[in-house]
Structure formats: structure tokens, C-alpha cells
Coordinates of C-alpha atoms in Angstrom, one line a residue:
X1 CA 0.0 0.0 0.0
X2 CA 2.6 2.2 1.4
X3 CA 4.8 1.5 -2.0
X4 CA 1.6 2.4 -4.4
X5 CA 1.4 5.6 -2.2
X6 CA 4.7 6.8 -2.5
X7 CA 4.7 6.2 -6.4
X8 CA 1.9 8.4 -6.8
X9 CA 3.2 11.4 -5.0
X10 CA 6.4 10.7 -7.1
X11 CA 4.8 11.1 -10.2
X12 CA 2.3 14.1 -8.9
X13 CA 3.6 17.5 -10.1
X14 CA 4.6 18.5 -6.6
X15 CA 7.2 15.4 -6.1
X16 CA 10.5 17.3 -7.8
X17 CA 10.1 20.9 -6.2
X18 CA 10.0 18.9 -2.7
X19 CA 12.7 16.8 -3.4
X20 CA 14.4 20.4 -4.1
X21 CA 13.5 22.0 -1.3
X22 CA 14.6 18.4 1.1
X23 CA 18.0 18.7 -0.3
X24 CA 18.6 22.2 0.0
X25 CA 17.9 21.5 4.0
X26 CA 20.1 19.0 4.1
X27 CA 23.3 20.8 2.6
X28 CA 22.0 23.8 5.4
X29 CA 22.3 21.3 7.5
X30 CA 25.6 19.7 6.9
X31 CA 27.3 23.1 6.6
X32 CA 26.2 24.1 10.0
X33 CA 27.6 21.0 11.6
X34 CA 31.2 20.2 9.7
X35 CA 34.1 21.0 11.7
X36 CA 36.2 23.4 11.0
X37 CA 39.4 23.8 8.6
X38 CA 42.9 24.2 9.7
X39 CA 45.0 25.8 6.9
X40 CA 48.9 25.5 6.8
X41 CA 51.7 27.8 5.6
X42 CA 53.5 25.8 2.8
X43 CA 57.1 27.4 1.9
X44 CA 59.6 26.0 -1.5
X45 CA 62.4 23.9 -0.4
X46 CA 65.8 25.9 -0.8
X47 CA 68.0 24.1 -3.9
X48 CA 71.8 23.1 -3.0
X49 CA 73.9 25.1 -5.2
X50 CA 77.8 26.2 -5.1
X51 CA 78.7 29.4 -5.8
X52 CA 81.7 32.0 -6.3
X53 CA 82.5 35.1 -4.8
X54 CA 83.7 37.6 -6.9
X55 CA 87.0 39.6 -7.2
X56 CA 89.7 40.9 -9.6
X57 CA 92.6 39.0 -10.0
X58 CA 95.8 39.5 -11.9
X59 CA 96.2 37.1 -14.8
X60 CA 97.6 36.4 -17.6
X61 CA 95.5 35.5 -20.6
X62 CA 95.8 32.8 -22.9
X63 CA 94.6 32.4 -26.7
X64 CA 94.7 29.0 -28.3
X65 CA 94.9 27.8 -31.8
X66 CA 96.0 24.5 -33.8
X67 CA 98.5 24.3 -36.5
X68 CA 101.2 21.9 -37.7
X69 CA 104.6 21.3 -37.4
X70 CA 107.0 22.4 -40.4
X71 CA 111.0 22.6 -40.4
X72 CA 112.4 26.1 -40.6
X73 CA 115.1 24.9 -43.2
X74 CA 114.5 22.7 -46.2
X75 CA 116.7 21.5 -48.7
X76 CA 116.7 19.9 -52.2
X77 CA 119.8 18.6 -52.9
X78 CA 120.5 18.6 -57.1
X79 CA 123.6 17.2 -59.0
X80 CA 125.3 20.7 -60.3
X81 CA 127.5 18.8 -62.4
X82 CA 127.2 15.5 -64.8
X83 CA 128.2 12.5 -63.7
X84 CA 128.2 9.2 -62.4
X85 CA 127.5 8.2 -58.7
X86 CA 130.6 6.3 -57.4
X87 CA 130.1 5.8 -53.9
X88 CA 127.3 7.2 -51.1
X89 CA 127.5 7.4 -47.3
X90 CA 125.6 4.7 -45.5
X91 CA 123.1 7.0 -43.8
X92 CA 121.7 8.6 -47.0
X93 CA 118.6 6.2 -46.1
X94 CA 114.9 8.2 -45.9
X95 CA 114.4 9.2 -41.9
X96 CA 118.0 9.1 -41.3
X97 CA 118.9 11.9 -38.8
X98 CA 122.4 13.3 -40.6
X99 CA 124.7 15.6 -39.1
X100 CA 126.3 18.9 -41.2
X101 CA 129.4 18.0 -43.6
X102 CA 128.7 14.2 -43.9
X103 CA 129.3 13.1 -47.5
X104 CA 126.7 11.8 -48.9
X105 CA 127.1 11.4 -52.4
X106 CA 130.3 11.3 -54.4
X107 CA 130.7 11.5 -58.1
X108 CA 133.3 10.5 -60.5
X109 CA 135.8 13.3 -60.2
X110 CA 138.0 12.3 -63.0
X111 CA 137.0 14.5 -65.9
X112 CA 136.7 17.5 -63.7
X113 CA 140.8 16.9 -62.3
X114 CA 141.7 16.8 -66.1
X115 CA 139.6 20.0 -66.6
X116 CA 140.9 21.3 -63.3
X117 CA 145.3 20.1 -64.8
X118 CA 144.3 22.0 -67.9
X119 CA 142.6 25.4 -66.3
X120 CA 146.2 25.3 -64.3
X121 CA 148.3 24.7 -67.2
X122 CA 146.5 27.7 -68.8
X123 CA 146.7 30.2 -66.2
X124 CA 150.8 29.3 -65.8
X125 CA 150.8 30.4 -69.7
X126 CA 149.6 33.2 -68.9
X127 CA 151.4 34.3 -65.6
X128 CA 154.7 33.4 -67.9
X129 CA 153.0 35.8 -70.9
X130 CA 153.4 38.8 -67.8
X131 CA 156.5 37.6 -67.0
X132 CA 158.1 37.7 -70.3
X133 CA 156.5 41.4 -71.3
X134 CA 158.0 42.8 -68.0
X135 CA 161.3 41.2 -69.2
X136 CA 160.7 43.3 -72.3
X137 CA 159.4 46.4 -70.9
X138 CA 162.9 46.6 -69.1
X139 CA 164.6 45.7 -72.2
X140 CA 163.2 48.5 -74.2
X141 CA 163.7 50.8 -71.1
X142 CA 167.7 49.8 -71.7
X143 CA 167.6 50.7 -75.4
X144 CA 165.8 53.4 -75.1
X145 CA 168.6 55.1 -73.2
X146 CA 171.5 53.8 -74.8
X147 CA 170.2 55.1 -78.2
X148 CA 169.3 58.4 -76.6
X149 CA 173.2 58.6 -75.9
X150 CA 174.2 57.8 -79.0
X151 CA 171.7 60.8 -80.1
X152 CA 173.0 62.9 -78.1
X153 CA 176.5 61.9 -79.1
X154 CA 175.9 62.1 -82.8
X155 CA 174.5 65.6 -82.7
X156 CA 177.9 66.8 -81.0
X157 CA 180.0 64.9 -83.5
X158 CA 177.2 66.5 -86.5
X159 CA 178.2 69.8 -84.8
X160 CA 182.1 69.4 -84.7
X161 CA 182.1 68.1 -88.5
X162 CA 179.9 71.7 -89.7
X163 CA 182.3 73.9 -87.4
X164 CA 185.1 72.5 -89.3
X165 CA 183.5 72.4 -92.6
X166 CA 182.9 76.1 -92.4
X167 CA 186.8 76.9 -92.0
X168 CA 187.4 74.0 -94.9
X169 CA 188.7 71.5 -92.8
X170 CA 185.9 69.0 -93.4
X171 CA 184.5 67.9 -96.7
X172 CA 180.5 68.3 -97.2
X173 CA 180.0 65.0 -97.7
X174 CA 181.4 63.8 -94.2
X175 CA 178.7 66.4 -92.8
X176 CA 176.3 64.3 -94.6
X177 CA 176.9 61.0 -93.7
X178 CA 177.1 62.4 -90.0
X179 CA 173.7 63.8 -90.1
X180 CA 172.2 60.6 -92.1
X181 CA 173.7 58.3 -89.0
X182 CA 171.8 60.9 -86.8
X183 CA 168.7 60.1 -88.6
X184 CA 168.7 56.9 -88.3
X185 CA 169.4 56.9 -84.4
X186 CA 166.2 59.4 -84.5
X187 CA 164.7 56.5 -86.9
X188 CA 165.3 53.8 -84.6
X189 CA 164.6 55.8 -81.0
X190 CA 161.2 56.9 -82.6
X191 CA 160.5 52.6 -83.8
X192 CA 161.6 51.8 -79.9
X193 CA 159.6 54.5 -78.1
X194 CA 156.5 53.1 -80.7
X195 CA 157.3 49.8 -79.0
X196 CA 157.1 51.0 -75.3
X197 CA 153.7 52.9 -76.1
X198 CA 152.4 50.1 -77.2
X199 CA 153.6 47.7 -73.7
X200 CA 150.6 49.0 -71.8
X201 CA 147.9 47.8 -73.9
X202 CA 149.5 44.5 -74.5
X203 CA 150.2 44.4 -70.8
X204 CA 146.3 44.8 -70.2
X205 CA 145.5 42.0 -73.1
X206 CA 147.7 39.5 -71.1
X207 CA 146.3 40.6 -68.2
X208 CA 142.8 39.7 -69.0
X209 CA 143.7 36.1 -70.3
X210 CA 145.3 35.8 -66.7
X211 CA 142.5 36.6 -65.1
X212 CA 140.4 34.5 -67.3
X213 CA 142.4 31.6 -66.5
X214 CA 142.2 32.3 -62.8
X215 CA 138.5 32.0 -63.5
X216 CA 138.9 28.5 -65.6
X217 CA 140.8 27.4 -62.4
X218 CA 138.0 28.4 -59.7
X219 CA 135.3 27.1 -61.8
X220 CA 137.2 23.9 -62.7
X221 CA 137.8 23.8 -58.8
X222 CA 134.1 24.3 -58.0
X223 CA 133.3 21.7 -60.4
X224 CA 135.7 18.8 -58.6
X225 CA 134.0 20.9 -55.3
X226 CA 130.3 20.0 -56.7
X227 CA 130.9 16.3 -57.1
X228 CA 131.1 15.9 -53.2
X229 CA 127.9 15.9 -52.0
X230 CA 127.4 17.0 -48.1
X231 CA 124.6 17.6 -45.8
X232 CA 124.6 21.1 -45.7
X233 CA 122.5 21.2 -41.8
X234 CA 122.3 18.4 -39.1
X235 CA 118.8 17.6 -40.3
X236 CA 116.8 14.1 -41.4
X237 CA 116.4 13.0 -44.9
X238 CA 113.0 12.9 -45.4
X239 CA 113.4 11.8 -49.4
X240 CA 116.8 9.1 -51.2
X241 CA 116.3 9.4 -55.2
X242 CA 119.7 8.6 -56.7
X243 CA 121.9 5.2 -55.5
X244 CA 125.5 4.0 -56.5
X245 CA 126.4 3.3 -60.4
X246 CA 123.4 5.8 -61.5
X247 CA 124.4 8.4 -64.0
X248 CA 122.9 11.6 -62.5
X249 CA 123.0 15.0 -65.6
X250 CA 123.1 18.4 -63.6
X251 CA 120.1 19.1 -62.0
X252 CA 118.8 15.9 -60.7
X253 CA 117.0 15.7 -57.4
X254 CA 119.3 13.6 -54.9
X255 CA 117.9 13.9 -51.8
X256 CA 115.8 15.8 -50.1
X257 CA 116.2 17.5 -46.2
X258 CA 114.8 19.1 -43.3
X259 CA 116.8 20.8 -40.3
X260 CA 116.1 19.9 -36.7
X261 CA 117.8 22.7 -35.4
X262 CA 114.1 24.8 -35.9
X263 CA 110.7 23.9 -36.4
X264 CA 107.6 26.4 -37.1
X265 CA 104.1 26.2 -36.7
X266 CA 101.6 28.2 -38.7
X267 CA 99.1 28.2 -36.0
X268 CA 95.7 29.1 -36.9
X269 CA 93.5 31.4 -34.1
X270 CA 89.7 32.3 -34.4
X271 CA 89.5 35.9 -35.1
X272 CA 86.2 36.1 -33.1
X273 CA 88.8 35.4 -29.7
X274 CA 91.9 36.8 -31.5
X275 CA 90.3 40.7 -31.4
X276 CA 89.2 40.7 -28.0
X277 CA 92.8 39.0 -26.7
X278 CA 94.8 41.7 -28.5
X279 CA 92.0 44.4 -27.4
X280 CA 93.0 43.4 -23.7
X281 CA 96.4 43.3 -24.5
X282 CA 95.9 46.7 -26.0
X283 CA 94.4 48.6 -23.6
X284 CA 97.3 49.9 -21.4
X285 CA 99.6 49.9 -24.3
X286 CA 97.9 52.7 -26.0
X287 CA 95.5 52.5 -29.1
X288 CA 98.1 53.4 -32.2
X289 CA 100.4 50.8 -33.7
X290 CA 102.5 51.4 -36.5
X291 CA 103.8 48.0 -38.5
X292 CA 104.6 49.7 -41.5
X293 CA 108.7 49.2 -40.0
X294 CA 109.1 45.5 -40.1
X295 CA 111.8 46.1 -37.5
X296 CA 108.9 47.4 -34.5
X297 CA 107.2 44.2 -34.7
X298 CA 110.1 42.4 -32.2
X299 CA 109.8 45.4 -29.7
X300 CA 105.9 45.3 -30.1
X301 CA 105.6 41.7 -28.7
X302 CA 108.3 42.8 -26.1
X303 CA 106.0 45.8 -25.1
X304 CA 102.9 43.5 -24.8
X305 CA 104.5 40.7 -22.9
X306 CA 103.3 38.0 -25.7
X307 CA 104.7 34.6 -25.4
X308 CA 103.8 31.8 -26.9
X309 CA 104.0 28.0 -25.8
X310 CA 103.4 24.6 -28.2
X311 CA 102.4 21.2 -26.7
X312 CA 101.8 17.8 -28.7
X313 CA 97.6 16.6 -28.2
X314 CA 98.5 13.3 -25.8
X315 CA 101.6 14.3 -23.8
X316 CA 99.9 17.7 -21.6
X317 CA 103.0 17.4 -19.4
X318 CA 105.3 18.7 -22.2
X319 CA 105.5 22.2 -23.5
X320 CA 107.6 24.0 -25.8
X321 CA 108.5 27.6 -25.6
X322 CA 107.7 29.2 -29.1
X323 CA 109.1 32.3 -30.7
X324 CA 106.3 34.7 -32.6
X325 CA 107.9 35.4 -35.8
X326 CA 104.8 37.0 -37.8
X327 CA 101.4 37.7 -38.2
X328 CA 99.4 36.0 -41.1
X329 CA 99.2 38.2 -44.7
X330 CA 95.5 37.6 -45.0
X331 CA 92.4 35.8 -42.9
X332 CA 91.2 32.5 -44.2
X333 CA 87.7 33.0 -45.7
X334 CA 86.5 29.6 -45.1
X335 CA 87.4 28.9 -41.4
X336 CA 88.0 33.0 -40.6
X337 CA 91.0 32.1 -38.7
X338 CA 94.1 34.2 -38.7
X339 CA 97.8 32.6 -38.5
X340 CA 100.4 33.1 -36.7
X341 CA 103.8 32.0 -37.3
X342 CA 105.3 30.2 -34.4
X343 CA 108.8 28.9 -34.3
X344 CA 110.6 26.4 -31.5
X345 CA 114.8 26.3 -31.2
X346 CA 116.2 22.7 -30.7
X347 CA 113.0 21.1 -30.2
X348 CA 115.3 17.5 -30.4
X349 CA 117.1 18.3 -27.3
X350 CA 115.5 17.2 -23.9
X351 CA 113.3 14.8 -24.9
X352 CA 111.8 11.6 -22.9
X353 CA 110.2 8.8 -24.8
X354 CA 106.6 8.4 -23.9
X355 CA 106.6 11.8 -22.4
X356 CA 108.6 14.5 -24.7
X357 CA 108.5 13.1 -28.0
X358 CA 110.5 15.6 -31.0
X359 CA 108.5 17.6 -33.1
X360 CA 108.0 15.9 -36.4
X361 CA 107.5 16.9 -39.8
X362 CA 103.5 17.3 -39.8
X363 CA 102.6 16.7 -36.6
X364 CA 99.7 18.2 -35.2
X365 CA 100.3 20.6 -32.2
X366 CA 98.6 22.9 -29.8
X367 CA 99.7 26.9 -29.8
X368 CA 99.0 28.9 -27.2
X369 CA 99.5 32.6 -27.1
X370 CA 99.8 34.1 -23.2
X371 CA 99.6 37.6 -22.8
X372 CA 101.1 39.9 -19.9
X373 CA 99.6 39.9 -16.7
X374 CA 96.2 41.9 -16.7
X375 CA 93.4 42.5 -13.6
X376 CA 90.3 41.0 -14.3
X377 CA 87.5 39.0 -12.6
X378 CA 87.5 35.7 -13.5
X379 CA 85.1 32.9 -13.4
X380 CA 83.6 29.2 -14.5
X381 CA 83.0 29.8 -18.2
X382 CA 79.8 27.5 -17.6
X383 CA 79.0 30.0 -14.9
X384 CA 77.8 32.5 -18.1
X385 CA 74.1 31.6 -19.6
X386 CA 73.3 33.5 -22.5
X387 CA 74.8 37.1 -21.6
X388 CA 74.0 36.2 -17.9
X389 CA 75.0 35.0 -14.7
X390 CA 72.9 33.9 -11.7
X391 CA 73.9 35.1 -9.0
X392 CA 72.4 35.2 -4.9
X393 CA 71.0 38.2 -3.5
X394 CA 71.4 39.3 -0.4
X395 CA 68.6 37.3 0.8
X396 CA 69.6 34.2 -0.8
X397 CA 67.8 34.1 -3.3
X398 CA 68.2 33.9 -7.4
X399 CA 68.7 36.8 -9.3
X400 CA 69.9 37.5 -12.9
X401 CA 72.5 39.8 -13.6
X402 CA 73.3 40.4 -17.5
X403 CA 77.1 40.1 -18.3
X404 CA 79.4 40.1 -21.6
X405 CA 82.8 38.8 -21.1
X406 CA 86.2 40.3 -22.3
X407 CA 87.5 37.3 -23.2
X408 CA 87.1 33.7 -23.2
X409 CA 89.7 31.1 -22.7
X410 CA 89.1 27.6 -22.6
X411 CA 86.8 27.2 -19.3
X412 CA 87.5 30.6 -18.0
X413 CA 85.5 33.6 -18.6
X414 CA 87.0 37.3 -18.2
X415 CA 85.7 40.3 -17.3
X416 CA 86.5 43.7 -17.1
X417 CA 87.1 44.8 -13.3
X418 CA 83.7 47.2 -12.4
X419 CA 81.8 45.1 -15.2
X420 CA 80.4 43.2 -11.7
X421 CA 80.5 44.3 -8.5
X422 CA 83.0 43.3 -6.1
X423 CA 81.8 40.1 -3.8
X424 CA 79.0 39.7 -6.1
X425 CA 77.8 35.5 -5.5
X426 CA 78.3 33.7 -8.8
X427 CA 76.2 30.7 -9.1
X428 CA 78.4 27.8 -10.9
X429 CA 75.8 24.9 -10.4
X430 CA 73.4 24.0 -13.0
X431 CA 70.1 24.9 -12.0
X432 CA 66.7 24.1 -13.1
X433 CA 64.5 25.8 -13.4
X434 CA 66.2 29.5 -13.0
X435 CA 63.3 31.6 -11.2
X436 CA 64.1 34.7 -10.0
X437 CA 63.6 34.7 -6.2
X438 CA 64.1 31.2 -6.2
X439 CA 65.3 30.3 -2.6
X440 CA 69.3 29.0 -2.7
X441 CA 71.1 26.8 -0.4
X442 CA 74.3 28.1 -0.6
X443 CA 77.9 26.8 -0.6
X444 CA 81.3 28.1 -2.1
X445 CA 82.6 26.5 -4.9
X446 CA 86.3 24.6 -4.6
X447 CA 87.5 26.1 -7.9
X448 CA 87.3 29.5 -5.5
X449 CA 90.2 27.5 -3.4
X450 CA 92.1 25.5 -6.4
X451 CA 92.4 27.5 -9.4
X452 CA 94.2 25.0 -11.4
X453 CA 93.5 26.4 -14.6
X454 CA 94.5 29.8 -13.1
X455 CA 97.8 28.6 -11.9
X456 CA 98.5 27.2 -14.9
X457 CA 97.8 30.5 -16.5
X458 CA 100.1 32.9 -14.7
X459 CA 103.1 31.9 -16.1
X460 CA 104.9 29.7 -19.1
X461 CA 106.0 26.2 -19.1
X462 CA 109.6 25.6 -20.2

């Protein structure tokens, strides 16, 4: 009965606003008796990070580039005369290290001793050519005055013989034969003195063939010289082309050589870092440079305090001081690198296997260049994001300070002293997310204790 009932006030019109109106007394109802809320203060958790304090510091900076090794001296040796190879030293081998003034190729001599004999014989022919005209020279000289004599003495006896003749003591015709004979002496001193004019000139001609023959006699020399073939550096032979019994013309390669006393490296630097180094570099020493002098380039790199120091990729405990020799005549368009010539004295001596090896031919190396000392603040490179550093308020908290370094240098970053505030906190962790106002758990970094790279930087390794 009771179930019939209820389904007929359900389906009456009144059923669903009293169904409304039950419910909203209930929620009345339940909202006047629930207890009541206790709210709590929820704070972010504080991330770990390390950090470092800033401050200037004198360093010196470094810029580094990649080049390869190259000998200073080079040699191609070529026959300079014709001949045949009659013996060769035992080290002409390809890779032999050869000291300066070994023999190393020797070619039949005999044709060049006959031409030498003969230049010799020649040049006695002509010394004895000199010898002879002096002989006549002073010959002449003789005759020359005994003729003048006999001048003189024919124009008294002419004289005597016409004083007589005019008192008729002496007969024309002995006046005439006395002045013929005093023609004649004129005849003959005038033939003589023709002769002696003439001594210079032939004096000059034999002269020249002397000299001439003095030159036959150097050359042939040089010649016998040329077919001794020496090493003309300590160096290693780096290419053999000729052997015993070969028949060489003048002009053919023999071997080929590079000294060991020297090596350069063209090393090749970014110009992106290479104009920010040198604008460091620059700043206290002025903003004119004249190169237009090739002889104030040396006192330039003195003025600057540039050195320079090569090491081999693999063997970080060796170093090489380098030299700077000169700058690069043009920038490479492909990699826009600029080079710089490098070179290293006796980079054979001092060596260790396994930890100093010698600077081959082609090797690959590591230039650095390593300014003078300079006051900068330096930090983590990694500490930088994007022309920014995080850094910790007073408050301990995140904050980002925009920043643009004066110079990078492998995992150091430098700035200007001023560009950030003295003591300023430097984050070096990684952090994710970077809020600002993000709450920081601070501890100083160990690099701030052990500057390795810093060390390493302030001075040059021998």
C-alpha cells in the first residue's frame, strides 16, 4: 500500500520541487555541523647550489689555436754537375737523422781533375806571358837610353864636322853621312819608343787572359768541389732518389732535407677570440700601432709581454716555448681564422720517450699565445648563460645579472674589473628551473680554493 502511495506522490507535479527543497535542507544542514578547517603555511624547499665570490685578479691570458709542425730549413739537394754516382754514405737512407758535412754522395771526379790540370796549365801560360812582357818592358827601357846617348852623341859629332867644314877643314859629304847616321838613331829611338807605347795595352790583353784563366781554375775547382755531396745542416732525410752506379746529368733531385735545429708552426687562431685577446692586450699599451717598420714588430711583442708556448695533443706534461715570428698576410675565408707564425729552437734536445717526444714533420700541435699579466675577474665559463650570470641576493635568493665577457679562454670567462660588482655571489651549479627569487642553499665552490687552470695560466711552461 505504502509502496503504491509513494509512487503516486512521485509522479504528482509537486514530487520534484519537494525533493528540491529536502535537499537544499540538508546541505543547510551539513554546513552548519562540519568541523572546522585548519589551513597551513606551505614554503619552497631551498636548492643546494655552489657558488663563487667575486674579485679581480691578476692574470695572464691565454689564446689558443691548432696548426702543424713544419722545419724552418728545407733542402733539395740537385747534382750541379754530370756524372756518375761512385760511392754514397751509409746513412743517405729516408728518416736518417744526418749531421752537417757528412758526405753523402760522391761522383766520378776524373773529368773534372783533367779539366781542373788543364785550367792550371792555362793560367801558368799566362802568368809566364806577364813575366816575359816585364822582361821586355825593361829591355826596351835599356835601349831606349843607350840610343838616346848615342843621339846625343851624334848631334855633337854633327856639330864638330859643320864647325870644321865652315873653316874648310871637313869635306860636305862627311857632314852628310854624320847627319844621315843621326837620322837613323832618330829613326830607330822613334820605332823603340813606338814599341814601349804600345807595352801597356799589350800588358792589359795578357792581363785579362790571366784573369780568365784564374777563372777557368775556380770554376774547374768548383766543379771537382760539386761532385762531393754534403749535408749542408744536421737535419733528417726525409726523401733518397739517386743510388750507387746511377748516372745523375746536372740538375737531378738527390735527396731531399729538413733541419732539426728549428721547427715552425703556422698556428691558426679564431678571429672572433683573437680581437678581443689583442684588445685586452691593448688597452694599457695605448691605441696606435705602426707595422709599417718590419723592425717594430720584435719590440711590439716585447711591449705586450706575448709569449707563446706549443704542446703535442696526448703528452699535456710537455711544453715548448715558441718564438712569434709574424702575423698572417691575409684571414682565411673559409674557417676565418688568422695565422700566426710560431717557431721552437732545438726542439730535439730534452726529450723523454713516452713523455717528450721531437717535433715531427706534420705533426699536429697545440699553440697557445699568453699575454702579460692583466686585472680581471675571472670565473667558471659554464658559470655564463646567455649574456648572464645567476647570482644570490642578499637574501639568498636567485637573481639574474646580464654580463658580456672580455675574453674567453678555454673554461674561463673574463671580465672587465667594475663590469660586476665586487663580492658579487656567482652561481656555478646548473640549475633548473632558474626563477628569480628562487630560494638558494648556498655553498662556495672549490675552484674558489684551487684555481688550477688559473695557476697554470700565470706563467709559461719551459
Amino acid at each position: 500500500m505504502k509502496c503504491n502511495r509513494l509512487k503516486v506522490i512521485l509522479k504528482s507535479k509537486l514530487a520534484l520541487p519537494m525533493l528540491a527543497v529536502v535537499g537544499l535542507l540538508m546541505l543547510v544542514v551539513l554546513f552548519k555541523t562540519r568541523p572546522p578547517v585548519n589551513h597551513q603555511s606551505t614554503e619552497m624547499t631551498p636548492i643546494a647550489v655552489t657558488f663563487i665570490e667575486t674579485a679581480p685578479r691578476v692574470i695572464r691570458p691565454e689564446l689558443v689555436g691548432h696548426g702543424f709542425i713544419e722545419p724552418t730549413q728545407k733542402v733539395v739537394a740537385l747534382a750541379e754537375v754530370s756524372a756518375k754516382v761512385v760511392r754514397v754514405s751509409p746513412y743517405l737512407k729516408q728518416g736518417n737523422l744526418v749531421n752537417q758535412g757528412e758526405v753523402l754522395v760522391e761522383l766520378d771526379p776524373a773529368d773534372y781533375h783533367l779539366a781542373l790540370t788543364q785550367a792550371k796549365a792555362e793560367r801558368a801560360i799566362a802568368a809566364a806571358n806577364l813575366r816575359e812582357i816585364d822582361t821586355t818592358a825593361e829591355n826596351l827601357t835599356q835601349r831606349d837610353a843607350l840610343i838616346q846617348e848615342n843621339i846625343a852623341v851624334a848631334q855633337r859629332e854633327l856639330k864638330r864636322k859643320r864647325t870644321l867644314s865652315e873653316r874648310g877643314a871637313q869635306s860636305d859629304s862627311q857632314v852628310d853621312s854624320e847627319r844621315q847616321k843621326l837620322i837613323q838613331l832618330r829613326q830607330q829611338q822613334a820605332i823603340l819608343e813606338n814599341e814601349i807605347a804600345t807595352l801597356p795595352a799589350r800588358r792589359h790583353v795578357l792581363e785579362a787572359k790571366h784573369a780568365l784563366a784564374e777563372t777557368k781554375v775556380t770554376q774547374a775547382q768548383r766543379d771537382l768541389d760539386r761532385t762531393r755531396i754534403v749535408m749542408p745542416f744536421t737535419g733528417r732525410l726525409t726523401a733518397v732518389h739517386t743510388d750507387r752506379f746511377q748516372y745523375v746529368p746536372a740538375g737531378q733531385r738527390l735527396f731531399e732535407a729538413s733541419g732539426i735545429d728549428q721547427m715552425e708552426v703556422k698556428a691558426q687562431f679564431p678571429i672572433a677570440k683573437l680581437k678581443p685577446f689583442l684588445k685586452l692586450l691593448f688597452e694599457d699599451h695605448g691605441t696606435g700601432v705602426d707595422l709599417t717598420d718590419a723592425g717594430q714588430f720584435g719590440p711590439l711583442l716585447s711591449q705586450l709581454g706575448l709569449e707563446s708556448t706549443i704542446q703535442v695533443p696526448g703528452f699535456s706534461e710537455s711544453v715548448w716555448r715558441g718564438q712569434i715570428v709574424n702575423l698572417g698576410e691575409s684571414l682565411d675565408p673559409q674557417s676565418h681564422t688568422l695565422s700566426i707564425t710560431l717557431t721552437v729552437d732545438q726542439p730535439y734536445r730534452f726529450l723523454s720517450p713516452g713523455k717528450k717526444p721531437p717535433l715531427l714533420a706534420g705533426m699536429p700541435v697545440i699553440a697557445t699565445l699568453v699575454g702579460s699579466p692583466v686585472e680581471a675577474v675571472v670565473l667558471p665559463r659554464h658559470a655564463l648563460h646567455a649574456g648572464a650570470l645567476l647570482t644570490a641576493d642578499k637574501q639568498g635568493r636567485l637573481s639574474r645579472v646580464p654580463a658580456t665577457a672580455s675574453l674567453t679562454m678555454q673554461d674561463w670567462a673574463l671580465f672587465t674589473p667594475g663590469h660586476i660588482p665586487d663580492g658579487t655571489r656567482v652561481i656555478t651549479s646548473d640549475v633548473q628551473p632558474a626563477l628569480d627569487g628562487l630560494p638558494l642553499s648556498l655553498t662556495p665552490d672549490r675552484l674558489e680554493a684551487t684555481p688550477t687552470m688559473l695557476a697554470q695560466s700565470a706563467g709559461v711552461g719551459q
